[in-house]
Amino acid sequence: MYVYADNAATTRVSDAAVSAMLPCLQEFYGNPSSLHTPGQQAKELLEQARATVAECLGAKPEEIYFNAGGSEADNQAMLTAAALGEKQGKKHIITTAFEHHAVLHTAKKLEKQGFEVTYLPVHEDGVVRLEDLEAALRPDTCLVTVMLVNNEIGTIQPVAEIAKLCRERGVLCHTDAVQAVGHIPVNVQELGVDLLSLSGHKFHAPKGVGALYCRKGVRLQNLIEGGAQERGKRGGTENIPGIAAMAAALREATEHLDENARKVTALRERLIEGLSRIPHSVLNGHRTLRCPGTVNFCFEGIEGESLLLWLDAKGIAASSGSACTSGSLDPSHVLLALGLPHEIAHGSLRLSLCADNTDADVDHILQVVPEVVDYLRNISPVWEALEKGEQPHRI
Ligand SMILES: *Cc1c(COP(=O)(O)O)cnc(C)c1O
């Protein structure tokens, strides 16, 4: 048995998405910018997909800009708000300490260009406080960007309230909704944001396709110069197969949102209950204010990377939740933002479920994780020191 429990990293492409994609690859392969019939057929598919995505988000079709995914959307949203701000002499940006790196690294880049960035704390429960935002807002703030659902711990942020405050202060509001779209209700009217990022591969569409919602009236800056695609805001021949697949996946996710959320939440609750029984473990992030599928635990005396390798060997795909990309062993910036000590943050495990997961998957996880944690603790000198009382337990 092999259980895939890393849906926050990426998802399996659904049958609906594949079915929508195939005809675009081999039948309707025209270039939507071409005037001939095959081109116009492709254009028609593109605009149908745009209408679908807009409808699922409560947006207007002309407010949806297709692109290559969440990272691009985050970059474009932030650089747009920064450019508009700069014109008005406003060079202050507010974000949080636990955003995705697509946001954090763009913030760093803007800091180098003379912008000042305030990183809001996210408190122990992984939730931003409005009071902190209120205190951070300044007359020269041009952008507030706060993610809707955190990708490592799954907590949901009060984005509607944040956007309301931004509107009152005349500040643009962006949200990285990559982990939210297709999993919890996301309606741009109800959220009241100006800009919103989403990515297909987080809700069962292929990788490399996403979209940016940009409220009408906000002048989007283009990152990629080229043709007049996407109303001149994103050059490059449109990825029609990916876009059609994403629209189909989003429609399917939206139609089954409540049912899937109920099912996945029930599985998640079993995971939380079972894993909480492991001694010296802690669930990271608010107990209930979280998206259906994601849980993140820390186990004291455990090194996250070894845990993952053992889990893989025992048939579980999970993640440490940290951006351990270049072999760096730094603990996750998200867990550090919650105030966890380095040695605890090192022992993290993220399990992210989707509606394809079953009770049998959860049984398998609940059987294997405690065994592996136990095994790793028994061979760990750190654990030995903790057990002998030479070092105090932190959790
Ligand atoms: C995955 C992810 C991204 C990046 O999306 P890509 O399509 O992979 O570029 C951005 N933000 C969050 C919260 C994510 O989970």
Tab-separated table of C-alpha atoms and ligand atoms in Angstrom:
chain	number	residue	atom	x	y	z
A	1	MET	CA	0.000	0.000	0.000
A	2	TYR	CA	1.279	3.462	-0.882
A	3	VAL	CA	-0.602	6.518	0.385
A	4	TYR	CA	-0.185	9.880	-1.286
A	5	ALA	CA	-0.645	12.474	1.448
A	6	ASP	CA	1.150	15.424	-0.102
A	7	ASN	CA	-1.693	17.177	-1.897
A	8	ALA	CA	-0.538	20.588	-0.701
A	9	ALA	CA	2.595	20.070	-2.796
A	10	THR	CA	0.651	18.998	-5.848
A	11	THR	CA	-2.330	16.855	-6.796
A	12	ARG	CA	-3.182	14.069	-9.183
A	13	VAL	CA	-4.751	15.378	-12.410
A	14	SER	CA	-8.431	14.471	-12.346
A	15	ASP	CA	-10.237	12.568	-15.080
A	16	ALA	CA	-12.363	15.646	-15.768
A	17	ALA	CA	-9.233	17.720	-16.302
A	18	VAL	CA	-7.664	15.135	-18.610
A	19	SER	CA	-10.897	14.854	-20.624
A	20	ALA	CA	-11.009	18.605	-21.074
A	21	MET	CA	-7.359	18.694	-22.044
A	22	LEU	CA	-7.135	15.941	-24.658
A	23	PRO	CA	-9.181	17.535	-27.458
A	24	CYS	CA	-7.142	20.736	-27.054
A	25	LEU	CA	-3.960	18.787	-27.708
A	26	GLN	CA	-4.950	16.904	-30.821
A	27	GLU	CA	-8.103	18.373	-32.251
A	28	PHE	CA	-8.435	22.042	-31.310
A	29	TYR	CA	-4.758	22.822	-31.462
A	30	GLY	CA	-5.038	26.147	-33.259
A	31	ASN	CA	-3.427	29.299	-31.975
A	32	PRO	CA	-6.144	31.468	-30.434
A	33	SER	CA	-4.564	34.536	-32.018
A	34	SER	CA	-5.033	33.101	-35.521
A	35	LEU	CA	-7.945	34.343	-37.545
A	36	HIS	CA	-8.721	31.037	-39.257
A	37	THR	CA	-11.288	28.520	-38.038
A	38	PRO	CA	-8.938	26.300	-35.957
A	39	GLY	CA	-7.589	29.435	-34.306
A	40	GLN	CA	-11.052	30.714	-33.545
A	41	GLN	CA	-12.070	27.326	-32.161
A	42	ALA	CA	-9.154	27.496	-29.758
A	43	LYS	CA	-10.095	31.072	-28.884
A	44	GLU	CA	-13.610	29.885	-28.121
A	45	LEU	CA	-12.253	27.224	-25.738
A	46	LEU	CA	-10.074	29.825	-24.077
A	47	GLU	CA	-12.985	32.178	-23.492
A	48	GLN	CA	-15.212	29.361	-22.253
A	49	ALA	CA	-12.539	28.446	-19.724
A	50	ARG	CA	-12.238	32.079	-18.676
A	51	ALA	CA	-16.006	32.286	-18.154
A	52	THR	CA	-15.947	29.102	-16.077
A	53	VAL	CA	-13.074	30.229	-13.863
A	54	ALA	CA	-14.700	33.651	-13.419
A	55	GLU	CA	-18.036	32.100	-12.510
A	56	CYS	CA	-16.460	29.764	-9.941
A	57	LEU	CA	-14.780	32.735	-8.254
A	58	GLY	CA	-17.628	35.251	-8.529
A	59	ALA	CA	-15.532	37.374	-10.899
A	60	LYS	CA	-16.122	38.852	-14.351
A	61	PRO	CA	-14.404	37.014	-17.212
A	62	GLU	CA	-12.365	40.111	-18.084
A	63	GLU	CA	-10.927	40.091	-14.576
A	64	ILE	CA	-9.240	36.697	-15.071
A	65	TYR	CA	-5.709	36.588	-16.492
A	66	PHE	CA	-4.321	33.148	-17.266
A	67	ASN	CA	-0.659	32.510	-16.591
A	68	ALA	CA	1.825	29.802	-15.627
A	69	GLY	CA	0.762	29.334	-11.997
A	70	GLY	CA	0.705	30.658	-8.486
A	71	SER	CA	4.249	32.001	-8.385
A	72	GLU	CA	3.724	34.112	-11.476
A	73	ALA	CA	0.398	35.388	-10.163
A	74	ASP	CA	1.956	36.389	-6.840
A	75	ASN	CA	4.817	38.179	-8.586
A	76	GLN	CA	2.547	40.023	-10.989
A	77	ALA	CA	0.083	41.056	-8.298
A	78	MET	CA	2.774	42.459	-6.022
A	79	LEU	CA	4.779	44.174	-8.747
A	80	THR	CA	1.571	45.744	-10.050
A	81	ALA	CA	0.633	47.156	-6.656
A	82	ALA	CA	4.210	48.326	-6.104
A	83	ALA	CA	4.327	50.120	-9.460
A	84	LEU	CA	0.992	51.820	-8.815
A	85	GLY	CA	2.129	52.763	-5.324
A	86	GLU	CA	5.409	54.173	-6.482
A	87	LYS	CA	3.601	56.534	-8.857
A	88	GLN	CA	1.791	57.988	-5.857
A	89	GLY	CA	4.899	58.072	-3.698
A	90	LYS	CA	3.664	55.164	-1.583
A	91	LYS	CA	6.406	52.650	-0.968
A	92	HIS	CA	5.278	50.626	2.038
A	93	ILE	CA	4.042	47.047	1.779
A	94	ILE	CA	2.497	44.835	4.440
A	95	THR	CA	2.617	41.062	4.318
A	96	THR	CA	3.095	38.243	6.815
A	97	ALA	CA	6.101	36.308	7.995
A	98	PHE	CA	4.674	33.015	6.769
A	99	GLU	CA	3.783	33.658	3.139
A	100	HIS	CA	4.876	31.432	0.293
A	101	HIS	CA	8.349	32.238	-1.028
A	102	ALA	CA	6.813	33.578	-4.242
A	103	VAL	CA	5.511	36.434	-2.067
A	104	LEU	CA	8.408	36.692	0.378
A	105	HIS	CA	11.076	36.746	-2.294
A	106	THR	CA	9.162	39.344	-4.298
A	107	ALA	CA	8.930	41.411	-1.122
A	108	LYS	CA	12.697	41.115	-0.693
A	109	LYS	CA	13.212	42.200	-4.284
A	110	LEU	CA	10.997	45.245	-3.704
A	111	GLU	CA	12.918	46.060	-0.516
A	112	LYS	CA	16.052	46.242	-2.654
A	113	GLN	CA	14.180	48.710	-4.862
A	114	GLY	CA	13.541	51.013	-1.940
A	115	PHE	CA	10.195	49.685	-0.671
A	116	GLU	CA	9.733	49.178	3.025
A	117	VAL	CA	8.063	45.912	4.011
A	118	THR	CA	6.307	45.123	7.287
A	119	TYR	CA	6.036	41.405	8.072
A	120	LEU	CA	3.033	40.857	10.326
A	121	PRO	CA	3.403	38.227	13.045
A	122	VAL	CA	1.082	35.229	12.755
A	123	HIS	CA	0.906	34.310	16.431
A	124	GLU	CA	1.124	30.827	17.880
A	125	ASP	CA	-2.061	29.677	16.193
A	126	GLY	CA	-0.887	30.646	12.713
A	127	VAL	CA	-3.492	33.360	12.280
A	128	VAL	CA	-2.930	37.055	11.553
A	129	ARG	CA	-4.587	39.548	13.896
A	130	LEU	CA	-6.473	42.541	12.487
A	131	GLU	CA	-5.115	44.735	15.292
A	132	ASP	CA	-1.597	44.033	14.066
A	133	LEU	CA	-2.586	45.001	10.536
A	134	GLU	CA	-4.353	48.116	11.727
A	135	ALA	CA	-1.265	49.179	13.642
A	136	ALA	CA	0.977	48.527	10.646
A	137	LEU	CA	-1.064	50.445	8.048
A	138	ARG	CA	0.459	53.797	7.116
A	139	PRO	CA	-0.468	56.654	4.798
A	140	ASP	CA	2.218	55.417	2.397
A	141	THR	CA	1.090	51.758	2.395
A	142	CYS	CA	0.395	50.686	-1.188
A	143	LEU	CA	-0.228	46.954	-0.739
A	144	VAL	CA	-1.370	44.427	1.821
A	145	THR	CA	-0.832	40.811	0.799
A	146	VAL	CA	-1.928	38.009	3.133
A	147	MET	CA	-2.448	34.425	2.024
A	148	LEU	CA	-5.908	32.890	2.404
A	149	VAL	CA	-4.710	29.429	3.464
A	150	ASN	CA	-1.174	28.721	4.587
A	151	ASN	CA	0.456	25.964	2.556
A	152	GLU	CA	2.421	24.391	5.411
A	153	ILE	CA	-0.005	24.378	8.297
A	154	GLY	CA	-3.365	24.939	6.589
A	155	THR	CA	-4.641	27.808	8.734
A	156	ILE	CA	-7.210	30.180	7.220
A	157	GLN	CA	-6.589	33.926	7.441
A	158	PRO	CA	-9.291	36.587	7.934
A	159	VAL	CA	-8.846	37.915	4.397
A	160	ALA	CA	-12.355	39.410	4.049
A	161	GLU	CA	-11.794	41.542	7.160
A	162	ILE	CA	-8.300	42.442	5.979
A	163	ALA	CA	-9.638	43.506	2.573
A	164	LYS	CA	-12.353	45.606	4.218
A	165	LEU	CA	-9.776	47.478	6.252
A	166	CYS	CA	-7.671	47.983	3.119
A	167	ARG	CA	-10.639	49.365	1.217
A	168	GLU	CA	-11.337	51.873	3.983
A	169	ARG	CA	-7.717	53.024	3.804
A	170	GLY	CA	-7.485	53.019	0.008
A	171	VAL	CA	-4.819	50.311	-0.033
A	172	LEU	CA	-4.698	47.519	-2.628
A	173	CYS	CA	-5.266	44.058	-1.188
A	174	HIS	CA	-3.883	40.854	-2.672
A	175	THR	CA	-4.338	37.322	-1.427
A	176	ASP	CA	-2.431	34.209	-2.397
A	177	ALA	CA	-5.395	31.829	-2.525
A	178	VAL	CA	-3.443	28.962	-4.085
A	179	GLN	CA	-4.179	26.559	-1.211
A	180	ALA	CA	-7.772	27.730	-0.885
A	181	VAL	CA	-9.272	27.640	-4.372
A	182	GLY	CA	-11.051	24.351	-4.956
A	183	HIS	CA	-10.908	23.475	-1.250
A	184	ILE	CA	-12.862	26.152	0.609
A	185	PRO	CA	-15.352	28.688	-0.775
A	186	VAL	CA	-13.488	31.475	-2.576
A	187	ASN	CA	-15.576	34.327	-3.910
A	188	VAL	CA	-13.796	37.532	-4.854
A	189	GLN	CA	-16.887	39.655	-4.131
A	190	GLU	CA	-17.253	38.251	-0.641
A	191	LEU	CA	-13.538	38.476	0.016
A	192	GLY	CA	-13.408	42.006	-1.387
A	193	VAL	CA	-9.798	41.668	-2.548
A	194	ASP	CA	-8.348	43.500	-5.544
A	195	LEU	CA	-5.978	40.744	-6.624
A	196	LEU	CA	-6.048	36.985	-6.047
A	197	SER	CA	-3.658	34.219	-7.125
A	198	LEU	CA	-4.563	30.634	-7.916
A	199	SER	CA	-2.786	27.624	-9.353
A	200	GLY	CA	-4.271	24.668	-11.216
A	201	HIS	CA	-2.036	21.905	-9.890
A	202	LYS	CA	-3.249	22.448	-6.332
A	203	PHE	CA	-6.762	21.389	-7.321
A	204	HIS	CA	-6.250	18.472	-9.705
A	205	ALA	CA	-5.307	20.338	-12.892
A	206	PRO	CA	-1.850	20.051	-14.483
A	207	LYS	CA	1.213	21.968	-13.326
A	208	GLY	CA	2.283	25.173	-15.010
A	209	VAL	CA	-1.087	26.818	-15.346
A	210	GLY	CA	-2.786	29.306	-13.055
A	211	ALA	CA	-4.556	32.614	-13.020
A	212	LEU	CA	-4.551	36.033	-11.490
A	213	TYR	CA	-7.819	37.729	-10.658
A	214	CYS	CA	-7.419	41.484	-11.044
A	215	ARG	CA	-10.411	43.617	-10.137
A	216	LYS	CA	-11.632	45.827	-12.946
A	217	GLY	CA	-10.118	49.289	-12.559
A	218	VAL	CA	-6.772	48.054	-11.229
A	219	ARG	CA	-4.157	48.613	-13.920
A	220	LEU	CA	-2.255	45.359	-14.195
A	221	GLN	CA	1.461	45.575	-15.030
A	222	ASN	CA	2.736	42.932	-17.394
A	223	LEU	CA	5.725	40.823	-16.424
A	224	ILE	CA	6.129	39.147	-19.789
A	225	GLU	CA	6.370	41.361	-22.820
A	226	GLY	CA	5.168	39.836	-26.024
A	227	GLY	CA	1.984	39.628	-28.005
A	228	ALA	CA	-1.429	40.984	-27.123
A	229	GLN	CA	-2.517	37.806	-25.312
A	230	GLU	CA	-4.482	38.238	-22.093
A	231	ARG	CA	-5.400	41.771	-23.118
A	232	GLY	CA	-1.760	42.737	-23.455
A	233	LYS	CA	-0.998	41.853	-19.825
A	234	ARG	CA	0.693	38.518	-20.349
A	235	GLY	CA	2.542	37.793	-23.587
A	236	GLY	CA	2.918	34.232	-24.847
A	237	THR	CA	0.700	31.812	-26.738
A	238	GLU	CA	-1.962	30.645	-24.340
A	239	ASN	CA	-1.656	27.184	-22.770
A	240	ILE	CA	-5.094	26.125	-23.985
A	241	PRO	CA	-4.848	22.461	-22.858
A	242	GLY	CA	-3.755	23.519	-19.379
A	243	ILE	CA	-6.311	26.310	-19.170
A	244	ALA	CA	-9.182	24.070	-20.303
A	245	ALA	CA	-8.088	21.412	-17.808
A	246	MET	CA	-7.879	23.964	-15.019
A	247	ALA	CA	-11.363	25.272	-15.767
A	248	ALA	CA	-12.766	21.729	-15.769
A	249	ALA	CA	-10.988	20.892	-12.508
A	250	LEU	CA	-12.198	24.084	-10.879
A	251	ARG	CA	-15.759	23.483	-11.999
A	252	GLU	CA	-15.651	19.957	-10.608
A	253	ALA	CA	-14.080	21.099	-7.330
A	254	THR	CA	-16.639	23.877	-6.965
A	255	GLU	CA	-19.584	21.579	-7.648
A	256	HIS	CA	-18.366	19.090	-5.034
A	257	LEU	CA	-16.907	21.596	-2.611
A	258	ASP	CA	-19.127	20.913	0.412
A	259	GLU	CA	-19.210	17.172	-0.046
A	260	ASN	CA	-15.427	16.941	-0.493
A	261	ALA	CA	-14.760	19.305	2.390
A	262	ARG	CA	-16.920	17.166	4.680
A	263	LYS	CA	-15.215	13.981	3.632
A	264	VAL	CA	-11.677	15.331	3.806
A	265	THR	CA	-12.321	17.120	7.108
A	266	ALA	CA	-13.487	13.852	8.655
A	267	LEU	CA	-10.286	12.123	7.509
A	268	ARG	CA	-8.199	15.021	8.792
A	269	GLU	CA	-9.900	14.896	12.178
A	270	ARG	CA	-9.007	11.220	12.491
A	271	LEU	CA	-5.409	12.088	11.670
A	272	ILE	CA	-5.281	14.862	14.260
A	273	GLU	CA	-6.833	12.679	16.892
A	274	GLY	CA	-4.542	9.733	16.194
A	275	LEU	CA	-1.284	11.671	15.843
A	276	SER	CA	-2.006	13.763	18.951
A	277	ARG	CA	-1.667	10.525	20.947
A	278	ILE	CA	2.037	10.383	20.142
A	279	PRO	CA	3.771	11.693	23.292
A	280	HIS	CA	5.602	15.011	22.982
A	281	SER	CA	3.870	15.962	19.746
A	282	VAL	CA	2.055	19.145	18.832
A	283	LEU	CA	-0.416	20.101	16.111
A	284	ASN	CA	0.791	23.294	14.462
A	285	GLY	CA	-1.750	26.011	13.786
A	286	HIS	CA	-5.254	26.698	14.983
A	287	ARG	CA	-7.238	23.579	15.859
A	288	THR	CA	-10.300	24.344	13.722
A	289	LEU	CA	-9.596	27.447	11.617
A	290	ARG	CA	-7.998	25.380	8.892
A	291	CYS	CA	-8.604	24.118	5.375
A	292	PRO	CA	-10.029	20.595	5.147
A	293	GLY	CA	-6.990	18.554	4.180
A	294	THR	CA	-3.816	19.867	5.792
A	295	VAL	CA	-2.303	18.937	9.139
A	296	ASN	CA	1.162	19.696	10.401
A	297	PHE	CA	2.699	18.139	13.490
A	298	CYS	CA	5.998	18.487	15.280
A	299	PHE	CA	7.470	15.514	17.111
A	300	GLU	CA	10.106	16.290	19.664
A	301	GLY	CA	13.497	14.615	19.244
A	302	ILE	CA	12.829	13.810	15.585
A	303	GLU	CA	14.545	15.080	12.491
A	304	GLY	CA	11.937	15.805	9.811
A	305	GLU	CA	13.985	14.638	6.863
A	306	SER	CA	14.670	11.172	8.316
A	307	LEU	CA	11.015	10.857	9.202
A	308	LEU	CA	10.046	11.563	5.600
A	309	LEU	CA	12.485	9.031	4.193
A	310	TRP	CA	11.222	6.344	6.538
A	311	LEU	CA	7.614	7.176	5.762
A	312	ASP	CA	8.316	6.925	2.062
A	313	ALA	CA	9.932	3.524	2.596
A	314	LYS	CA	6.847	2.438	4.537
A	315	GLY	CA	4.460	3.674	1.835
A	316	ILE	CA	3.539	7.240	2.722
A	317	ALA	CA	4.283	10.375	0.698
A	318	ALA	CA	4.370	13.341	3.048
A	319	SER	CA	6.331	16.527	3.461
A	320	SER	CA	8.216	18.278	6.213
A	321	GLY	CA	6.387	21.396	5.099
A	322	SER	CA	9.666	23.187	4.855
A	323	ALA	CA	11.188	24.566	1.711
A	324	CYS	CA	14.105	22.200	2.006
A	325	THR	CA	14.958	22.727	-1.613
A	326	SER	CA	18.680	23.148	-1.928
A	327	GLY	CA	19.444	20.553	0.703
A	328	SER	CA	19.456	23.318	3.281
A	329	LEU	CA	18.522	22.025	6.700
A	330	ASP	CA	16.999	25.292	7.885
A	331	PRO	CA	13.717	24.700	9.629
A	332	SER	CA	10.568	26.008	7.993
A	333	HIS	CA	10.114	29.796	8.064
A	334	VAL	CA	6.430	29.156	8.700
A	335	LEU	CA	7.026	27.168	11.885
A	336	LEU	CA	9.591	29.678	13.097
A	337	ALA	CA	7.005	32.430	12.466
A	338	LEU	CA	4.673	30.576	14.842
A	339	GLY	CA	7.389	30.979	17.452
A	340	LEU	CA	8.495	27.345	17.585
A	341	PRO	CA	12.078	26.790	18.722
A	342	HIS	CA	14.476	25.599	15.990
A	343	GLU	CA	14.900	22.111	17.438
A	344	ILE	CA	11.146	21.546	17.517
A	345	ALA	CA	10.543	23.061	14.063
A	346	HIS	CA	13.077	20.549	12.689
A	347	GLY	CA	10.812	17.645	13.560
A	348	SER	CA	7.834	18.649	11.454
A	349	LEU	CA	5.521	16.556	9.319
A	350	ARG	CA	2.879	17.865	6.933
A	351	LEU	CA	0.180	15.498	5.727
A	352	SER	CA	-2.221	16.903	3.165
A	353	LEU	CA	-5.236	14.905	2.048
A	354	CYS	CA	-7.703	15.202	-0.802
A	355	ALA	CA	-11.033	13.591	-1.641
A	356	ASP	CA	-9.239	10.627	-3.252
A	357	ASN	CA	-7.894	9.599	0.162
A	358	THR	CA	-9.758	6.968	2.143
A	359	ASP	CA	-10.214	5.768	5.696
A	360	ALA	CA	-7.822	2.928	4.868
A	361	ASP	CA	-5.179	5.543	3.982
A	362	VAL	CA	-5.651	7.183	7.358
A	363	ASP	CA	-5.451	3.770	9.079
A	364	HIS	CA	-2.143	3.154	7.317
A	365	ILE	CA	-0.766	6.566	8.339
A	366	LEU	CA	-1.897	6.102	11.930
A	367	GLN	CA	-0.217	2.728	12.025
A	368	VAL	CA	3.077	3.767	10.436
A	369	VAL	CA	3.789	7.273	11.804
A	370	PRO	CA	3.817	6.314	15.516
A	371	GLU	CA	6.036	3.302	14.740
A	372	VAL	CA	8.546	5.359	12.779
A	373	VAL	CA	8.564	8.180	15.359
A	374	ASP	CA	9.212	5.602	18.042
A	375	TYR	CA	11.989	3.953	16.070
A	376	LEU	CA	13.723	7.260	15.283
A	377	ARG	CA	13.488	8.401	18.888
A	378	ASN	CA	15.039	5.165	20.087
A	379	ILE	CA	18.140	5.719	17.970
A	380	SER	CA	18.362	9.463	18.690
A	381	PRO	CA	20.948	10.838	21.141
A	382	VAL	CA	18.797	13.969	21.472
A	383	TRP	CA	15.853	11.889	22.595
A	384	GLU	CA	18.036	9.967	25.015
A	385	ALA	CA	19.128	13.238	26.634
A	386	LEU	CA	15.497	14.343	26.882
A	387	GLU	CA	14.422	11.059	28.407
A	388	LYS	CA	17.261	11.064	30.932
A	389	GLY	CA	16.218	14.546	31.980
A	390	GLU	CA	19.524	16.043	30.838
A	391	GLN	CA	17.491	18.424	28.706
A	392	PRO	CA	13.962	19.621	29.415
A	393	HIS	CA	11.140	18.594	27.077
A	394	ARG	CA	9.826	21.557	25.102
A	395	ILE	CA	6.520	19.991	24.088
B	1	LIG	C1	2.057	26.065	-4.600
B	1	LIG	C2	1.915	27.428	-4.081
B	1	LIG	C3	2.344	28.546	-4.818
B	1	LIG	C4	3.073	28.408	-6.118
B	1	LIG	O1	2.254	27.944	-7.144
B	1	LIG	P1	2.936	27.343	-8.474
B	1	LIG	O2	1.797	27.154	-9.400
B	1	LIG	O3	3.589	26.084	-8.080
B	1	LIG	O4	3.880	28.389	-8.958
B	1	LIG	C5	2.135	29.788	-4.289
B	1	LIG	N1	1.525	29.958	-3.114
B	1	LIG	C6	1.093	28.911	-2.378
B	1	LIG	C7	0.399	29.164	-1.100
B	1	LIG	C8	1.282	27.614	-2.836
B	1	LIG	O5	0.863	26.596	-2.091
